[in-house]
JSON list of C-alpha atoms in Angstrom, two decimals:
[
{"chain": "A", "resi": 84, "resn": "MET", "atom": "CA", "xyz": [182.18, 103.20, 235.77]},
{"chain": "A", "resi": 85, "resn": "LYS", "atom": "CA", "xyz": [184.49, 104.06, 238.66]},
{"chain": "A", "resi": 86, "resn": "GLN", "atom": "CA", "xyz": [181.94, 106.57, 239.98]},
{"chain": "A", "resi": 87, "resn": "TYR", "atom": "CA", "xyz": [179.20, 103.92, 239.81]},
{"chain": "A", "resi": 88, "resn": "ILE", "atom": "CA", "xyz": [181.27, 101.45, 241.82]},
{"chain": "A", "resi": 89, "resn": "LYS", "atom": "CA", "xyz": [182.27, 104.09, 244.37]},
{"chain": "A", "resi": 90, "resn": "SER", "atom": "CA", "xyz": [178.67, 105.18, 244.93]},
{"chain": "A", "resi": 91, "resn": "GLY", "atom": "CA", "xyz": [177.50, 101.56, 245.03]},
{"chain": "A", "resi": 92, "resn": "ALA", "atom": "CA", "xyz": [180.13, 100.81, 247.69]},
{"chain": "A", "resi": 93, "resn": "ARG", "atom": "CA", "xyz": [178.68, 103.66, 249.74]},
{"chain": "A", "resi": 94, "resn": "ILE", "atom": "CA", "xyz": [175.25, 102.02, 249.64]},
{"chain": "A", "resi": 95, "resn": "LEU", "atom": "CA", "xyz": [176.75, 98.69, 250.66]},
{"chain": "A", "resi": 96, "resn": "TYR", "atom": "CA", "xyz": [178.60, 100.39, 253.52]},
{"chain": "A", "resi": 97, "resn": "ASN", "atom": "CA", "xyz": [175.41, 102.06, 254.79]},
{"chain": "A", "resi": 98, "resn": "TYR", "atom": "CA", "xyz": [173.55, 98.76, 254.66]},
{"chain": "A", "resi": 99, "resn": "SER", "atom": "CA", "xyz": [176.38, 96.87, 256.37]},
{"chain": "A", "resi": 100, "resn": "MET", "atom": "CA", "xyz": [176.56, 99.40, 259.23]},
{"chain": "A", "resi": 101, "resn": "THR", "atom": "CA", "xyz": [172.80, 99.25, 259.67]},
{"chain": "A", "resi": 102, "resn": "LEU", "atom": "CA", "xyz": [172.92, 95.46, 259.67]},
{"chain": "A", "resi": 103, "resn": "ILE", "atom": "CA", "xyz": [175.62, 95.44, 262.38]},
{"chain": "A", "resi": 104, "resn": "PHE", "atom": "CA", "xyz": [173.48, 97.62, 264.65]},
{"chain": "A", "resi": 105, "resn": "PHE", "atom": "CA", "xyz": [170.44, 95.55, 263.71]},
{"chain": "A", "resi": 106, "resn": "VAL", "atom": "CA", "xyz": [172.14, 92.39, 264.97]},
{"chain": "A", "resi": 107, "resn": "MET", "atom": "CA", "xyz": [173.63, 94.10, 268.02]},
{"chain": "A", "resi": 108, "resn": "PHE", "atom": "CA", "xyz": [170.25, 95.26, 269.30]},
{"chain": "A", "resi": 109, "resn": "MET", "atom": "CA", "xyz": [168.47, 92.03, 268.40]},
{"chain": "A", "resi": 110, "resn": "TYR", "atom": "CA", "xyz": [169.09, 90.35, 271.76]},
{"chain": "A", "resi": 111, "resn": "PRO", "atom": "CA", "xyz": [167.78, 93.31, 273.83]},
{"chain": "A", "resi": 112, "resn": "PHE", "atom": "CA", "xyz": [164.78, 93.42, 271.51]},
{"chain": "A", "resi": 113, "resn": "MET", "atom": "CA", "xyz": [164.15, 89.71, 272.10]},
{"chain": "A", "resi": 114, "resn": "SER", "atom": "CA", "xyz": [164.40, 90.25, 275.85]},
{"chain": "A", "resi": 115, "resn": "VAL", "atom": "CA", "xyz": [161.89, 93.08, 275.81]},
{"chain": "A", "resi": 116, "resn": "THR", "atom": "CA", "xyz": [159.33, 91.44, 273.51]},
{"chain": "A", "resi": 117, "resn": "GLY", "atom": "CA", "xyz": [159.62, 87.93, 274.99]},
{"chain": "A", "resi": 118, "resn": "ASP", "atom": "CA", "xyz": [156.90, 85.64, 273.66]},
{"chain": "A", "resi": 119, "resn": "LYS", "atom": "CA", "xyz": [155.69, 88.36, 271.28]},
{"chain": "A", "resi": 120, "resn": "PHE", "atom": "CA", "xyz": [159.06, 88.56, 269.51]},
{"chain": "A", "resi": 121, "resn": "ASN", "atom": "CA", "xyz": [157.76, 86.99, 266.30]},
{"chain": "A", "resi": 122, "resn": "ALA", "atom": "CA", "xyz": [154.83, 89.40, 266.15]},
{"chain": "A", "resi": 123, "resn": "TRP", "atom": "CA", "xyz": [157.01, 92.48, 266.75]},
{"chain": "A", "resi": 124, "resn": "LEU", "atom": "CA", "xyz": [159.86, 91.41, 264.46]},
{"chain": "A", "resi": 125, "resn": "PRO", "atom": "CA", "xyz": [158.50, 93.16, 261.31]},
{"chain": "A", "resi": 126, "resn": "ALA", "atom": "CA", "xyz": [158.28, 96.44, 263.26]},
{"chain": "A", "resi": 127, "resn": "TYR", "atom": "CA", "xyz": [161.90, 96.05, 264.38]},
{"chain": "A", "resi": 128, "resn": "CYS", "atom": "CA", "xyz": [162.92, 95.39, 260.77]},
{"chain": "A", "resi": 129, "resn": "LEU", "atom": "CA", "xyz": [161.03, 98.50, 259.66]},
{"chain": "A", "resi": 130, "resn": "ILE", "atom": "CA", "xyz": [163.09, 100.63, 262.06]},
{"chain": "A", "resi": 131, "resn": "GLY", "atom": "CA", "xyz": [166.30, 99.25, 260.54]},
{"chain": "A", "resi": 132, "resn": "PHE", "atom": "CA", "xyz": [164.96, 99.80, 257.04]},
{"chain": "A", "resi": 133, "resn": "ALA", "atom": "CA", "xyz": [163.95, 103.39, 257.82]},
{"chain": "A", "resi": 134, "resn": "PHE", "atom": "CA", "xyz": [167.51, 104.11, 258.91]},
{"chain": "A", "resi": 135, "resn": "VAL", "atom": "CA", "xyz": [169.26, 102.61, 255.88]},
{"chain": "A", "resi": 136, "resn": "ALA", "atom": "CA", "xyz": [166.63, 104.04, 253.53]},
{"chain": "A", "resi": 137, "resn": "PHE", "atom": "CA", "xyz": [167.21, 107.53, 254.90]},
{"chain": "A", "resi": 138, "resn": "LEU", "atom": "CA", "xyz": [170.98, 107.21, 254.41]},
{"chain": "A", "resi": 139, "resn": "THR", "atom": "CA", "xyz": [170.58, 105.79, 250.90]},
{"chain": "A", "resi": 140, "resn": "TYR", "atom": "CA", "xyz": [167.98, 108.35, 249.83]},
{"chain": "A", "resi": 141, "resn": "THR", "atom": "CA", "xyz": [170.02, 111.28, 251.17]},
{"chain": "A", "resi": 142, "resn": "ASP", "atom": "CA", "xyz": [173.29, 110.12, 249.58]},
{"chain": "A", "resi": 143, "resn": "MET", "atom": "CA", "xyz": [171.72, 109.52, 246.18]},
{"chain": "A", "resi": 144, "resn": "LYS", "atom": "CA", "xyz": [169.86, 112.81, 246.19]},
{"chain": "A", "resi": 145, "resn": "GLU", "atom": "CA", "xyz": [173.01, 114.75, 247.10]},
{"chain": "A", "resi": 146, "resn": "LEU", "atom": "CA", "xyz": [174.94, 112.89, 244.39]},
{"chain": "A", "resi": 147, "resn": "ALA", "atom": "CA", "xyz": [172.37, 113.81, 241.73]},
{"chain": "A", "resi": 148, "resn": "VAL", "atom": "CA", "xyz": [172.33, 117.47, 242.80]},
{"chain": "A", "resi": 149, "resn": "LYS", "atom": "CA", "xyz": [176.13, 117.55, 242.62]},
{"chain": "A", "resi": 150, "resn": "GLU", "atom": "CA", "xyz": [176.30, 115.84, 239.23]},
{"chain": "A", "resi": 151, "resn": "LYS", "atom": "CA", "xyz": [173.71, 118.19, 237.76]},
{"chain": "A", "resi": 152, "resn": "LYS", "atom": "CA", "xyz": [176.04, 121.14, 238.30]},
{"chain": "A", "resi": 153, "resn": "PRO", "atom": "CA", "xyz": [177.65, 122.13, 234.97]},
{"chain": "A", "resi": 154, "resn": "GLN", "atom": "CA", "xyz": [181.17, 122.52, 236.36]},
{"chain": "A", "resi": 155, "resn": "TYR", "atom": "CA", "xyz": [181.48, 118.77, 237.03]},
{"chain": "A", "resi": 156, "resn": "GLU", "atom": "CA", "xyz": [180.63, 117.78, 233.41]},
{"chain": "A", "resi": 157, "resn": "LEU", "atom": "CA", "xyz": [179.38, 114.36, 234.50]},
{"chain": "A", "resi": 158, "resn": "ASP", "atom": "CA", "xyz": [176.31, 114.17, 232.22]},
{"chain": "A", "resi": 159, "resn": "PRO", "atom": "CA", "xyz": [174.01, 112.39, 234.75]},
{"chain": "A", "resi": 160, "resn": "ARG", "atom": "CA", "xyz": [171.10, 110.20, 233.70]},
{"chain": "A", "resi": 161, "resn": "PRO", "atom": "CA", "xyz": [167.78, 109.72, 235.54]},
{"chain": "A", "resi": 162, "resn": "TRP", "atom": "CA", "xyz": [168.27, 105.93, 235.76]},
{"chain": "A", "resi": 163, "resn": "LYS", "atom": "CA", "xyz": [171.75, 106.22, 237.30]},
{"chain": "A", "resi": 164, "resn": "GLY", "atom": "CA", "xyz": [170.42, 105.80, 240.86]},
{"chain": "A", "resi": 165, "resn": "LEU", "atom": "CA", "xyz": [168.91, 102.42, 240.03]},
{"chain": "A", "resi": 166, "resn": "VAL", "atom": "CA", "xyz": [172.17, 101.17, 238.49]},
{"chain": "A", "resi": 167, "resn": "ILE", "atom": "CA", "xyz": [174.16, 102.35, 241.52]},
{"chain": "A", "resi": 168, "resn": "GLY", "atom": "CA", "xyz": [171.65, 100.73, 243.86]},
{"chain": "A", "resi": 169, "resn": "LEU", "atom": "CA", "xyz": [171.86, 97.41, 242.04]},
{"chain": "A", "resi": 170, "resn": "LEU", "atom": "CA", "xyz": [175.66, 97.51, 242.01]},
{"chain": "A", "resi": 171, "resn": "GLY", "atom": "CA", "xyz": [175.75, 98.28, 245.71]},
{"chain": "A", "resi": 172, "resn": "PHE", "atom": "CA", "xyz": [173.39, 95.45, 246.63]},
{"chain": "A", "resi": 173, "resn": "ILE", "atom": "CA", "xyz": [174.87, 92.78, 244.35]},
{"chain": "A", "resi": 174, "resn": "PRO", "atom": "CA", "xyz": [177.19, 91.41, 247.10]},
{"chain": "A", "resi": 175, "resn": "VAL", "atom": "CA", "xyz": [174.20, 90.94, 249.44]},
{"chain": "A", "resi": 176, "resn": "ALA", "atom": "CA", "xyz": [172.20, 89.26, 246.67]},
{"chain": "A", "resi": 177, "resn": "LEU", "atom": "CA", "xyz": [175.13, 86.96, 245.83]},
{"chain": "A", "resi": 178, "resn": "VAL", "atom": "CA", "xyz": [175.60, 85.83, 249.44]},
{"chain": "A", "resi": 179, "resn": "VAL", "atom": "CA", "xyz": [171.87, 85.15, 249.80]},
{"chain": "A", "resi": 180, "resn": "SER", "atom": "CA", "xyz": [171.80, 83.26, 246.46]},
{"chain": "A", "resi": 181, "resn": "VAL", "atom": "CA", "xyz": [174.80, 81.08, 247.36]},
{"chain": "A", "resi": 182, "resn": "LEU", "atom": "CA", "xyz": [173.36, 80.22, 250.76]},
{"chain": "A", "resi": 183, "resn": "SER", "atom": "CA", "xyz": [170.02, 79.38, 249.17]},
{"chain": "A", "resi": 184, "resn": "LEU", "atom": "CA", "xyz": [171.69, 76.92, 246.78]},
{"chain": "A", "resi": 185, "resn": "LEU", "atom": "CA", "xyz": [173.51, 75.08, 249.56]},
{"chain": "A", "resi": 186, "resn": "ARG", "atom": "CA", "xyz": [171.94, 71.84, 250.76]},
{"chain": "A", "resi": 187, "resn": "PHE", "atom": "CA", "xyz": [172.70, 70.29, 254.14]},
{"chain": "A", "resi": 188, "resn": "GLU", "atom": "CA", "xyz": [171.94, 66.83, 255.40]},
{"chain": "A", "resi": 189, "resn": "THR", "atom": "CA", "xyz": [170.79, 67.78, 258.88]},
{"chain": "A", "resi": 190, "resn": "GLU", "atom": "CA", "xyz": [167.69, 69.78, 259.75]},
{"chain": "A", "resi": 191, "resn": "PHE", "atom": "CA", "xyz": [169.69, 71.84, 262.25]},
{"chain": "A", "resi": 192, "resn": "ALA", "atom": "CA", "xyz": [172.12, 73.00, 259.53]},
{"chain": "A", "resi": 193, "resn": "GLU", "atom": "CA", "xyz": [169.23, 73.87, 257.22]},
{"chain": "A", "resi": 194, "resn": "ARG", "atom": "CA", "xyz": [167.66, 75.88, 260.02]},
{"chain": "A", "resi": 195, "resn": "LEU", "atom": "CA", "xyz": [170.90, 77.78, 260.57]},
{"chain": "A", "resi": 196, "resn": "LYS", "atom": "CA", "xyz": [171.10, 78.51, 256.84]},
{"chain": "A", "resi": 197, "resn": "HIS", "atom": "CA", "xyz": [167.54, 79.84, 256.90]},
{"chain": "A", "resi": 198, "resn": "LEU", "atom": "CA", "xyz": [168.33, 82.09, 259.87]},
{"chain": "A", "resi": 199, "resn": "ALA", "atom": "CA", "xyz": [171.53, 83.33, 258.20]},
{"chain": "A", "resi": 200, "resn": "ILE", "atom": "CA", "xyz": [169.66, 84.34, 255.04]},
{"chain": "A", "resi": 201, "resn": "ASN", "atom": "CA", "xyz": [166.95, 86.14, 256.99]},
{"chain": "A", "resi": 202, "resn": "GLY", "atom": "CA", "xyz": [169.58, 87.76, 259.19]},
{"chain": "A", "resi": 203, "resn": "ILE", "atom": "CA", "xyz": [171.49, 89.16, 256.21]},
{"chain": "A", "resi": 204, "resn": "LEU", "atom": "CA", "xyz": [168.24, 90.61, 254.91]},
{"chain": "A", "resi": 205, "resn": "GLY", "atom": "CA", "xyz": [167.33, 91.84, 258.41]},
{"chain": "A", "resi": 206, "resn": "PRO", "atom": "CA", "xyz": [166.42, 95.48, 257.65]},
{"chain": "A", "resi": 207, "resn": "VAL", "atom": "CA", "xyz": [164.28, 94.41, 254.67]},
{"chain": "A", "resi": 208, "resn": "TYR", "atom": "CA", "xyz": [163.00, 91.16, 256.17]},
{"chain": "A", "resi": 209, "resn": "PHE", "atom": "CA", "xyz": [159.54, 92.67, 256.75]},
{"chain": "A", "resi": 210, "resn": "VAL", "atom": "CA", "xyz": [159.01, 92.40, 252.96]},
{"chain": "A", "resi": 211, "resn": "VAL", "atom": "CA", "xyz": [159.94, 88.71, 253.09]},
{"chain": "A", "resi": 212, "resn": "ARG", "atom": "CA", "xyz": [157.38, 88.19, 255.86]},
{"chain": "A", "resi": 213, "resn": "LEU", "atom": "CA", "xyz": [154.80, 90.13, 253.88]},
{"chain": "A", "resi": 214, "resn": "PHE", "atom": "CA", "xyz": [155.06, 87.52, 251.12]},
{"chain": "A", "resi": 215, "resn": "ASN", "atom": "CA", "xyz": [155.18, 84.59, 253.57]},
{"chain": "A", "resi": 216, "resn": "GLU", "atom": "CA", "xyz": [158.90, 83.94, 252.89]},
{"chain": "A", "resi": 217, "resn": "SER", "atom": "CA", "xyz": [158.27, 83.06, 249.26]},
{"chain": "A", "resi": 218, "resn": "ILE", "atom": "CA", "xyz": [160.80, 83.52, 246.46]},
{"chain": "A", "resi": 219, "resn": "ILE", "atom": "CA", "xyz": [158.93, 86.65, 245.35]},
{"chain": "A", "resi": 220, "resn": "GLY", "atom": "CA", "xyz": [159.31, 88.05, 248.86]},
{"chain": "A", "resi": 221, "resn": "TYR", "atom": "CA", "xyz": [163.08, 87.51, 248.87]},
{"chain": "A", "resi": 222, "resn": "ILE", "atom": "CA", "xyz": [163.45, 89.07, 245.40]},
{"chain": "A", "resi": 223, "resn": "ALA", "atom": "CA", "xyz": [161.31, 92.08, 246.41]},
{"chain": "A", "resi": 224, "resn": "ALA", "atom": "CA", "xyz": [163.38, 92.53, 249.59]},
{"chain": "A", "resi": 225, "resn": "ILE", "atom": "CA", "xyz": [166.63, 92.50, 247.64]},
{"chain": "A", "resi": 226, "resn": "LEU", "atom": "CA", "xyz": [165.29, 95.07, 245.16]},
{"chain": "A", "resi": 227, "resn": "LEU", "atom": "CA", "xyz": [163.96, 97.41, 247.84]},
{"chain": "A", "resi": 228, "resn": "ILE", "atom": "CA", "xyz": [167.23, 99.25, 248.58]},
{"chain": "A", "resi": 229, "resn": "PRO", "atom": "CA", "xyz": [168.04, 99.75, 244.87]},
{"chain": "A", "resi": 230, "resn": "ALA", "atom": "CA", "xyz": [164.52, 101.15, 244.48]},
{"chain": "A", "resi": 231, "resn": "VAL", "atom": "CA", "xyz": [165.17, 103.66, 247.29]},
{"chain": "A", "resi": 232, "resn": "ALA", "atom": "CA", "xyz": [168.45, 104.63, 245.62]},
{"chain": "A", "resi": 233, "resn": "ALA", "atom": "CA", "xyz": [166.64, 105.17, 242.32]},
{"chain": "A", "resi": 234, "resn": "ILE", "atom": "CA", "xyz": [163.98, 107.38, 243.95]},
{"chain": "A", "resi": 235, "resn": "GLY", "atom": "CA", "xyz": [166.58, 109.42, 245.82]},
{"chain": "A", "resi": 236, "resn": "TYR", "atom": "CA", "xyz": [168.59, 110.06, 242.66]},
{"chain": "A", "resi": 237, "resn": "LEU", "atom": "CA", "xyz": [165.48, 110.99, 240.70]},
{"chain": "A", "resi": 238, "resn": "MET", "atom": "CA", "xyz": [164.42, 113.50, 243.35]},
{"chain": "A", "resi": 239, "resn": "GLY", "atom": "CA", "xyz": [167.83, 115.16, 243.18]},
{"chain": "A", "resi": 240, "resn": "PHE", "atom": "CA", "xyz": [167.96, 114.97, 239.39]},
{"chain": "A", "resi": 241, "resn": "TYR", "atom": "CA", "xyz": [164.63, 116.74, 238.94]},
{"chain": "A", "resi": 242, "resn": "GLY", "atom": "CA", "xyz": [165.10, 119.06, 241.93]},
{"chain": "A", "resi": 243, "resn": "ILE", "atom": "CA", "xyz": [162.13, 117.73, 243.90]},
{"chain": "A", "resi": 244, "resn": "ASP", "atom": "CA", "xyz": [162.24, 118.26, 247.67]},
{"chain": "A", "resi": 245, "resn": "ILE", "atom": "CA", "xyz": [159.51, 116.21, 249.35]},
{"chain": "A", "resi": 246, "resn": "MET", "atom": "CA", "xyz": [160.28, 117.46, 252.85]},
{"chain": "A", "resi": 247, "resn": "LYS", "atom": "CA", "xyz": [159.93, 121.10, 251.79]},
{"chain": "A", "resi": 248, "resn": "LYS", "atom": "CA", "xyz": [156.54, 120.38, 250.27]},
{"chain": "A", "resi": 249, "resn": "ILE", "atom": "CA", "xyz": [155.43, 118.62, 253.44]},
{"chain": "A", "resi": 250, "resn": "ARG", "atom": "CA", "xyz": [156.64, 121.44, 255.67]},
{"chain": "A", "resi": 251, "resn": "LYS", "atom": "CA", "xyz": [155.20, 124.15, 253.43]},
{"chain": "A", "resi": 252, "resn": "LYS", "atom": "CA", "xyz": [152.11, 125.67, 255.01]},
{"chain": "A", "resi": 253, "resn": "LYS", "atom": "CA", "xyz": [149.66, 128.26, 253.84]},
{"chain": "A", "resi": 254, "resn": "PRO", "atom": "CA", "xyz": [150.36, 131.73, 255.25]},
{"chain": "A", "resi": 255, "resn": "ILE", "atom": "CA", "xyz": [148.19, 132.49, 258.24]},
{"chain": "A", "resi": 256, "resn": "GLN", "atom": "CA", "xyz": [146.03, 135.54, 257.66]},
{"chain": "A", "resi": 257, "resn": "GLU", "atom": "CA", "xyz": [146.22, 138.00, 260.49]},
{"chain": "A", "resi": 258, "resn": "LYS", "atom": "CA", "xyz": [142.89, 138.87, 262.02]},
{"chain": "A", "resi": 259, "resn": "ALA", "atom": "CA", "xyz": [142.00, 142.52, 262.42]},
{"chain": "A", "resi": 260, "resn": "PHE", "atom": "CA", "xyz": [142.45, 143.69, 266.00]},
{"chain": "A", "resi": 261, "resn": "THR", "atom": "CA", "xyz": [139.16, 144.57, 267.68]},
{"chain": "A", "resi": 262, "resn": "LYS", "atom": "CA", "xyz": [139.17, 146.57, 270.84]},
{"chain": "A", "resi": 263, "resn": "SER", "atom": "CA", "xyz": [137.33, 145.37, 273.87]},
{"chain": "A", "resi": 264, "resn": "PRO", "atom": "CA", "xyz": [133.99, 147.14, 274.50]},
{"chain": "A", "resi": 265, "resn": "TRP", "atom": "CA", "xyz": [135.29, 147.89, 277.99]},
{"chain": "A", "resi": 266, "resn": "ASN", "atom": "CA", "xyz": [138.24, 149.83, 276.59]},
{"chain": "A", "resi": 267, "resn": "PRO", "atom": "CA", "xyz": [137.65, 153.55, 277.34]},
{"chain": "A", "resi": 268, "resn": "SER", "atom": "CA", "xyz": [139.23, 154.56, 274.04]},
{"chain": "A", "resi": 269, "resn": "VAL", "atom": "CA", "xyz": [136.35, 152.90, 272.18]},
{"chain": "A", "resi": 270, "resn": "ASN", "atom": "CA", "xyz": [133.84, 155.44, 273.52]},
{"chain": "A", "resi": 271, "resn": "GLU", "atom": "CA", "xyz": [136.25, 158.31, 272.98]},
{"chain": "A", "resi": 272, "resn": "SER", "atom": "CA", "xyz": [136.70, 157.52, 269.32]},
{"chain": "A", "resi": 273, "resn": "LYS", "atom": "CA", "xyz": [132.98, 157.39, 268.66]},
{"chain": "A", "resi": 274, "resn": "PRO", "atom": "CA", "xyz": [131.38, 160.74, 267.79]},
{"chain": "A", "resi": 275, "resn": "LYS", "atom": "CA", "xyz": [128.92, 161.93, 270.42]},
{"chain": "A", "resi": 276, "resn": "LYS", "atom": "CA", "xyz": [125.31, 162.07, 269.32]},
{"chain": "A", "resi": 277, "resn": "LYS", "atom": "CA", "xyz": [123.50, 165.37, 269.84]},
{"chain": "A", "resi": 278, "resn": "LYS", "atom": "CA", "xyz": [120.43, 165.13, 271.99]},
{"chain": "A", "resi": 279, "resn": "LYS", "atom": "CA", "xyz": [117.27, 166.45, 270.42]},
{"chain": "A", "resi": 280, "resn": "LYS", "atom": "CA", "xyz": [115.37, 169.04, 272.40]},
{"chain": "A", "resi": 281, "resn": "LYS", "atom": "CA", "xyz": [111.91, 168.02, 273.43]},
{"chain": "A", "resi": 282, "resn": "THR", "atom": "CA", "xyz": [109.18, 170.29, 272.21]},
{"chain": "A", "resi": 283, "resn": "THR", "atom": "CA", "xyz": [105.94, 170.88, 274.12]},
{"chain": "A", "resi": 284, "resn": "GLY", "atom": "CA", "xyz": [102.64, 171.01, 272.39]},
{"chain": "A", "resi": 285, "resn": "GLY", "atom": "CA", "xyz": [102.03, 174.72, 273.21]},
{"chain": "A", "resi": 286, "resn": "GLN", "atom": "CA", "xyz": [105.17, 176.04, 271.65]}
]
């Protein structure tokens, strides 16, 4: 259980660091996009998600590869990545749940609560927008990082390397070298044809 908590804490750390940078660069992003900020927000969230997803996927894959080695005697399971992902994201889910249950008297306070929830889910907020900020959208967003952790662990567990398969190309067949007709060596290599002697009718 200690290993689960330690790995889950790593996922939470990666997400927290990504979220800090996400918030830090939000103001410059707002300045650049201006009136189109709302339209470009999902793309900005996708960039943050790509970063945290890469970190999560890499960590989980490396963990599975390590645990598969016999000398560690850890007896890994294929579903371990999902459990670690859920453990790592529980604090985020708890904060979002508590904020959602709070009720304020003023509209301004409710608006701040709404912004706080969406801000905490910043890197996965594009999923919330995809479902028009419904409950399903928030649940799907919360489960997204655990899903990435599960995929990463499975890839390492079964020894699947997606990037190698993408980079793998068919060997290029070398074309036979043909000499230019203007190359003097072409004529030299060809056997000379013997000219036939012309015969006259009287001979």
